[in-house]
Coordinates of C-alpha atoms in Angstrom, one line a residue:
X29 CA -50.8 12.5 26.6
X30 CA -49.5 13.7 30.0
X31 CA -46.1 15.2 30.3
X32 CA -45.0 14.2 33.8
X33 CA -42.2 16.7 33.8
X34 CA -44.6 19.6 33.4
X35 CA -48.0 18.8 34.9
X36 CA -48.4 21.5 37.5
X37 CA -51.9 22.4 36.5
X38 CA -52.9 18.7 36.5
X39 CA -51.6 18.3 40.1
X40 CA -53.7 21.3 41.2
X41 CA -56.9 20.6 39.3
X42 CA -56.7 16.8 39.5
X43 CA -57.6 16.4 43.2
X44 CA -60.4 18.9 42.9
X45 CA -61.9 17.1 39.9
X46 CA -61.6 13.7 41.6
X47 CA -63.2 15.0 44.7
X48 CA -66.0 17.0 43.0
X49 CA -67.0 14.3 40.5
X50 CA -66.1 11.1 42.3
X51 CA -65.9 11.7 46.0
X52 CA -69.1 13.6 46.0
X53 CA -71.1 10.6 44.8
X54 CA -69.4 8.2 47.2
X55 CA -70.3 10.5 50.1
X56 CA -73.7 11.8 48.9
X57 CA -75.6 10.4 51.8
X58 CA -73.4 12.3 54.3
X59 CA -74.7 15.6 52.9
X60 CA -78.1 14.8 54.4
X61 CA -77.0 13.8 57.9
X62 CA -73.9 16.0 58.7
X63 CA -74.0 19.6 59.9
X64 CA -72.9 22.2 57.3
X65 CA -69.8 23.1 59.4
X66 CA -68.7 19.5 59.4
X67 CA -69.3 19.2 55.7
X68 CA -67.2 22.2 54.9
X69 CA -64.4 20.9 57.1
X70 CA -64.6 17.5 55.5
X71 CA -64.4 19.0 52.0
X72 CA -61.4 21.1 52.9
X73 CA -59.6 18.2 54.5
X74 CA -60.5 15.9 51.5
X75 CA -59.2 18.4 49.0
X76 CA -56.0 19.2 50.9
X77 CA -55.3 15.5 51.6
X78 CA -56.0 14.7 47.9
X79 CA -53.4 17.2 46.8
X80 CA -50.8 15.8 49.2
X81 CA -51.6 12.2 48.3
X82 CA -51.4 13.0 44.6
X83 CA -47.9 14.4 45.0
X84 CA -46.8 11.4 47.0
X85 CA -48.3 8.9 44.6
X86 CA -46.8 10.8 41.7
X87 CA -43.3 10.8 43.3
X88 CA -43.6 7.1 44.0
X89 CA -44.6 6.2 40.4
X90 CA -41.9 8.4 38.8
X91 CA -39.3 7.0 41.2
X92 CA -40.2 3.4 40.2
X93 CA -40.1 4.4 36.5
X94 CA -36.5 5.7 36.9
X95 CA -35.4 2.5 38.6
X96 CA -37.3 0.2 36.2
X97 CA -37.5 2.0 32.9
X98 CA -38.9 0.9 29.6
X99 CA -41.6 -1.4 28.3
X100 CA -39.7 -4.5 29.2
X101 CA -39.9 -3.6 32.9
X102 CA -43.6 -2.9 32.8
X103 CA -44.7 -6.1 34.6
X104 CA -42.2 -5.4 37.4
X105 CA -43.4 -1.8 37.8
X106 CA -47.0 -2.9 37.9
X107 CA -46.2 -5.5 40.6
X108 CA -44.4 -3.0 42.8
X109 CA -47.2 -0.5 42.4
X110 CA -49.7 -3.1 43.3
X111 CA -47.8 -4.0 46.4
X112 CA -47.6 -0.3 47.4
X113 CA -51.2 0.4 46.7
X114 CA -52.6 -0.7 50.1
X115 CA -49.8 1.2 51.9
X116 CA -50.5 4.4 50.0
X117 CA -54.2 4.1 50.4
X118 CA -54.0 3.5 54.1
X119 CA -51.6 6.4 54.5
X120 CA -54.1 8.6 52.7
X121 CA -56.9 7.4 55.0
X122 CA -54.8 8.0 58.1
X123 CA -53.8 11.4 56.9
X124 CA -57.4 12.5 56.4
X125 CA -58.6 11.3 59.8
X126 CA -55.5 12.6 61.6
X127 CA -56.4 16.1 60.2
X128 CA -60.0 15.5 61.4
X129 CA -58.7 14.6 64.9
X130 CA -56.6 17.8 65.0
X131 CA -59.6 19.9 64.1
X132 CA -62.3 18.6 66.4
X133 CA -60.7 15.7 68.4
X134 CA -62.8 13.1 66.6
X135 CA -60.7 10.5 64.8
X136 CA -63.4 8.0 63.7
X137 CA -66.6 9.6 62.5
X138 CA -68.2 6.7 60.8
X139 CA -70.6 4.4 62.6
X140 CA -70.3 1.0 60.9
X141 CA -67.7 -1.3 59.2
X142 CA -69.4 -0.6 55.9
X143 CA -68.6 3.1 56.2
X144 CA -65.0 2.2 57.2
X145 CA -64.6 0.0 54.2
X146 CA -66.1 2.6 52.0
X147 CA -63.6 5.3 53.1
X148 CA -60.8 2.9 52.4
X149 CA -62.3 1.9 49.1
X150 CA -62.4 5.6 48.0
X151 CA -58.7 5.9 48.7
X152 CA -57.9 2.7 46.8
X153 CA -59.9 4.1 43.9
X154 CA -58.1 7.5 44.0
X155 CA -54.7 5.8 43.9
X156 CA -55.8 3.6 41.1
X157 CA -56.6 6.8 39.2
X158 CA -53.1 8.2 40.0
X159 CA -51.5 5.0 38.7
X160 CA -53.5 5.2 35.5
X161 CA -52.6 8.8 34.8
X162 CA -48.8 8.5 35.4
X163 CA -48.0 4.9 34.8
X164 CA -50.5 4.6 31.9
X165 CA -49.2 7.7 30.3
X166 CA -45.6 6.5 30.7
X167 CA -46.5 3.1 29.0
X168 CA -48.2 4.9 26.1
X169 CA -45.2 7.2 25.6
X170 CA -42.8 4.3 25.7
X171 CA -44.9 2.2 23.4
X172 CA -45.1 5.2 21.0
X173 CA -41.3 5.7 21.2
X174 CA -40.6 2.0 20.6
X175 CA -43.0 2.0 17.7
X176 CA -41.4 5.1 16.0
X177 CA -37.9 3.6 16.6
X178 CA -39.0 0.3 15.1
X179 CA -40.5 2.0 12.1
X180 CA -37.4 4.2 11.6
X181 CA -35.1 1.2 11.9
X182 CA -37.2 -0.8 9.4
X183 CA -37.3 2.1 7.0
X184 CA -33.6 2.6 7.4
X185 CA -33.0 -1.1 6.7
X186 CA -35.2 -1.0 3.7
X187 CA -33.6 2.1 2.4
X188 CA -30.1 0.5 2.8
X189 CA -31.4 -2.5 1.0
X190 CA -32.9 -0.4 -1.8
X191 CA -29.7 1.6 -2.2
X192 CA -27.7 -1.6 -2.5
X193 CA -30.1 -3.0 -5.1
X194 CA -30.2 0.2 -7.1
X195 CA -26.4 0.0 -7.6
X196 CA -26.4 -3.6 -8.8
X197 CA -25.7 -4.0 -12.5
X198 CA -26.4 -7.5 -14.0
X199 CA -22.9 -8.7 -15.1
X200 CA -24.5 -11.5 -17.2
X201 CA -26.4 -8.9 -19.3
X202 CA -23.2 -6.9 -19.8
X203 CA -21.3 -10.0 -20.7
X204 CA -23.9 -11.2 -23.2
X205 CA -24.2 -7.7 -24.7
X206 CA -20.4 -7.5 -25.3
X207 CA -20.5 -11.0 -26.9
X208 CA -23.3 -9.9 -29.2
X209 CA -21.3 -6.8 -30.3
X210 CA -18.3 -8.9 -30.9
X211 CA -20.3 -11.3 -33.1
X212 CA -22.0 -8.5 -35.0
X213 CA -18.9 -6.5 -35.8
X214 CA -17.8 -9.2 -38.2
X215 CA -21.2 -10.2 -39.5
X216 CA -23.1 -6.9 -39.8
X217 CA -21.1 -3.7 -38.9
X218 CA -24.2 -1.5 -39.4
X219 CA -26.3 -3.6 -37.0
X220 CA -23.3 -3.6 -34.6
X221 CA -23.2 0.2 -34.7
X222 CA -27.0 0.3 -33.9
X223 CA -26.5 -2.2 -31.1
X224 CA -23.8 -0.1 -29.5
X225 CA -26.0 3.0 -29.7
X226 CA -28.8 1.2 -28.0
X227 CA -26.4 -0.3 -25.4
X228 CA -25.1 3.2 -24.7
X229 CA -28.7 4.5 -24.2
X230 CA -29.5 1.7 -21.9
X231 CA -26.5 2.3 -19.6
X232 CA -27.0 6.0 -19.6
X233 CA -30.5 5.3 -18.2
X234 CA -29.1 2.8 -15.7
X235 CA -26.7 5.3 -14.3
X236 CA -29.3 8.1 -14.1
X237 CA -31.9 5.8 -12.6
X238 CA -29.7 5.0 -9.7
X239 CA -30.2 8.6 -8.5
X240 CA -34.0 8.7 -8.8
X241 CA -36.8 7.1 -6.8
X242 CA -39.5 7.6 -9.5
X243 CA -39.6 8.1 -13.2
X244 CA -42.4 8.6 -15.7
X245 CA -44.0 5.6 -17.4
X246 CA -43.2 7.2 -20.8
X247 CA -39.5 7.3 -19.9
X248 CA -39.5 3.8 -18.6
X249 CA -41.2 2.5 -21.7
X250 CA -38.7 4.3 -23.9
X251 CA -35.9 2.6 -22.0
X252 CA -37.5 -0.8 -22.2
X253 CA -37.8 -0.5 -26.0
X254 CA -34.0 0.0 -26.1
X255 CA -33.4 -2.8 -23.7
X256 CA -35.6 -5.2 -25.6
X257 CA -33.8 -4.2 -28.8
X258 CA -30.6 -5.5 -27.3
X259 CA -32.3 -8.8 -26.3
X260 CA -33.9 -9.2 -29.7
X261 CA -30.5 -8.9 -31.3
X262 CA -29.6 -12.1 -29.6
X263 CA -33.0 -13.9 -29.7
X264 CA -34.5 -12.5 -32.8
X265 CA -38.2 -13.0 -33.4
X266 CA -38.3 -15.5 -30.6
X267 CA -38.7 -12.6 -28.2
X268 CA -41.7 -10.4 -28.7
X269 CA -42.6 -7.3 -26.7
X270 CA -46.2 -6.2 -27.0
X271 CA -47.2 -2.8 -25.4
X272 CA -50.8 -1.5 -25.0
X273 CA -50.5 1.5 -22.7
X274 CA -53.2 4.2 -22.5
X275 CA -51.8 7.6 -23.5
X276 CA -53.2 9.3 -20.4
X277 CA -51.1 7.1 -18.2
X278 CA -47.8 8.1 -19.8
X279 CA -47.0 10.7 -17.1
X280 CA -47.9 8.4 -14.2
X281 CA -44.8 7.3 -12.3
X282 CA -43.2 4.1 -11.1
X283 CA -39.8 3.2 -9.7
X284 CA -37.1 3.2 -12.4
X285 CA -35.8 -0.1 -13.8
X286 CA -39.0 -1.9 -12.7
X287 CA -39.8 -3.0 -16.3
X288 CA -36.2 -4.0 -16.9
X289 CA -36.2 -6.3 -13.9
X290 CA -39.4 -8.0 -15.0
X291 CA -38.3 -8.4 -18.6
X292 CA -34.9 -9.8 -17.4
X293 CA -36.7 -12.1 -15.1
X294 CA -38.9 -13.4 -17.9
X295 CA -36.0 -14.0 -20.2
X296 CA -33.9 -15.7 -17.5
X297 CA -36.5 -18.3 -16.5
X298 CA -38.3 -19.2 -19.7
X299 CA -37.4 -21.0 -22.9
X300 CA -36.9 -18.7 -25.9
X301 CA -36.9 -20.6 -29.2
X302 CA -38.3 -19.9 -32.8
X303 CA -41.0 -22.6 -32.2
X304 CA -41.6 -21.4 -28.6
X305 CA -41.4 -17.6 -28.7
X306 CA -41.6 -15.7 -25.5
X307 CA -44.3 -13.0 -25.5
X308 CA -44.0 -10.1 -23.0
X309 CA -47.1 -7.9 -22.7
X310 CA -47.2 -4.5 -21.0
X311 CA -50.7 -3.1 -20.6
X312 CA -52.6 -0.6 -18.4
X313 CA -55.9 -1.0 -16.7
X314 CA -58.7 1.3 -15.9
X315 CA -57.6 1.3 -12.2
X316 CA -54.2 2.9 -13.0
X317 CA -52.3 -0.4 -12.8
X318 CA -49.5 -1.5 -15.1
X319 CA -49.7 -5.2 -15.9
X320 CA -46.6 -7.0 -17.1
X321 CA -47.2 -10.6 -18.2
X322 CA -45.4 -13.4 -20.1
X323 CA -46.3 -16.9 -21.2
X324 CA -44.9 -19.5 -19.0
X325 CA -42.5 -22.0 -20.6
X326 CA -40.0 -22.7 -17.9
X327 CA -36.6 -24.0 -18.7
X328 CA -36.0 -27.7 -18.1
X329 CA -32.7 -26.9 -16.5
X330 CA -33.2 -25.0 -13.3
X331 CA -31.8 -21.5 -13.4
X332 CA -30.0 -20.4 -10.3
X333 CA -31.9 -17.4 -8.8
X334 CA -31.6 -15.4 -5.6
X335 CA -35.0 -13.6 -6.2
X336 CA -33.4 -10.2 -6.2
X337 CA -35.4 -9.0 -9.2
X338 CA -38.9 -9.2 -7.7
X339 CA -37.6 -8.5 -4.2
X340 CA -36.1 -5.3 -5.6
X341 CA -39.4 -4.1 -7.0
X342 CA -41.3 -5.0 -3.8
X343 CA -38.7 -3.2 -1.6
X344 CA -38.9 0.0 -3.7
X345 CA -42.7 0.2 -3.3
X346 CA -42.5 -0.7 0.4
X347 CA -39.9 2.0 1.1
X348 CA -41.9 4.7 -0.6
X349 CA -45.0 3.7 1.3
X350 CA -47.1 2.7 -1.7
X351 CA -49.3 -0.3 -2.3
X352 CA -47.1 -3.3 -3.2
X353 CA -47.3 -5.0 -6.6
X354 CA -49.1 -8.4 -6.9
X355 CA -47.4 -11.4 -8.4
X356 CA -49.4 -14.4 -9.6
X357 CA -49.5 -17.2 -12.1
X358 CA -52.8 -17.7 -14.0
X359 CA -53.8 -19.5 -17.2
X360 CA -50.2 -20.2 -18.2
X361 CA -49.2 -16.6 -17.6
X362 CA -46.8 -15.1 -15.1
X363 CA -48.5 -11.8 -14.2
X364 CA -47.1 -8.8 -12.2
X365 CA -49.5 -5.9 -11.5
X366 CA -47.8 -2.6 -10.6
X367 CA -49.7 0.3 -9.1
X368 CA -48.9 3.5 -11.0
X369 CA -48.4 6.7 -9.0
X370 CA -49.7 10.1 -9.8
X371 CA -47.0 12.7 -10.2

């Protein structure tokens, strides 16, 4: 991409390249009818005039860009440049033929209107090239800058959202856990002690997970066992966790608390009764995906939900630039497929 603030070489080589590879073909027939001296003079005039006109066109384009900056002003800039195009082209034409007149006293050295229109057409083409180089390069740079800024803003917004989500602790879970402890203390002190140990383990992980973007699957599974132990204290055998994870995926990674959010989501939205147990399955596939599913048996009373659980998971994957999980209902199952990441 052209840096218009440092294009000295381009301004010297550009006119020569344009004349050598474009002007030559436009004026090929003249090389068979004009004397050698005239051809040399014409070439020198064309090259010199090309350098002058390049500088003028460049100055005009950059001036307009300073007065009408940014992508939003692109239509206005293009309109102004279009209006100036015939002026610049005719000035270039006049410059070349004035130089010709100063050399040999001949101002018009073409014989027909076709030759006149062709010389004007060449200048229009040259200036179109100038516009493409400087205005086109400017548009590309502005588009790239706007794209990068938009990506950075989106990433920043997502990161802020992720940070906010990471520091949310479900108050209902804490409230229910304390109620369970309170009930167990009088009924079964030994079980209450085990419950407190598991609760302590869960919250240690919650606090540590807030500082990490990824954790191993083995660590997450160990945590979810403790988490489900707390839930089973309240629901008993009505809640069943079934895990079938291939050993070679244990060190693969995923965002922390992902499984906790999915299990919490399943418990929150489904009936859990002795005659209607809730089964939560965690399995791996041959394509390095972790599949978390549960049987659908929705509560008859609608549960208030803001969708933070699933949105939290999707946001984490999106911020880290990984393929997002898929969420679907099939054959009476609610299924979430999580891509696992290689360490």
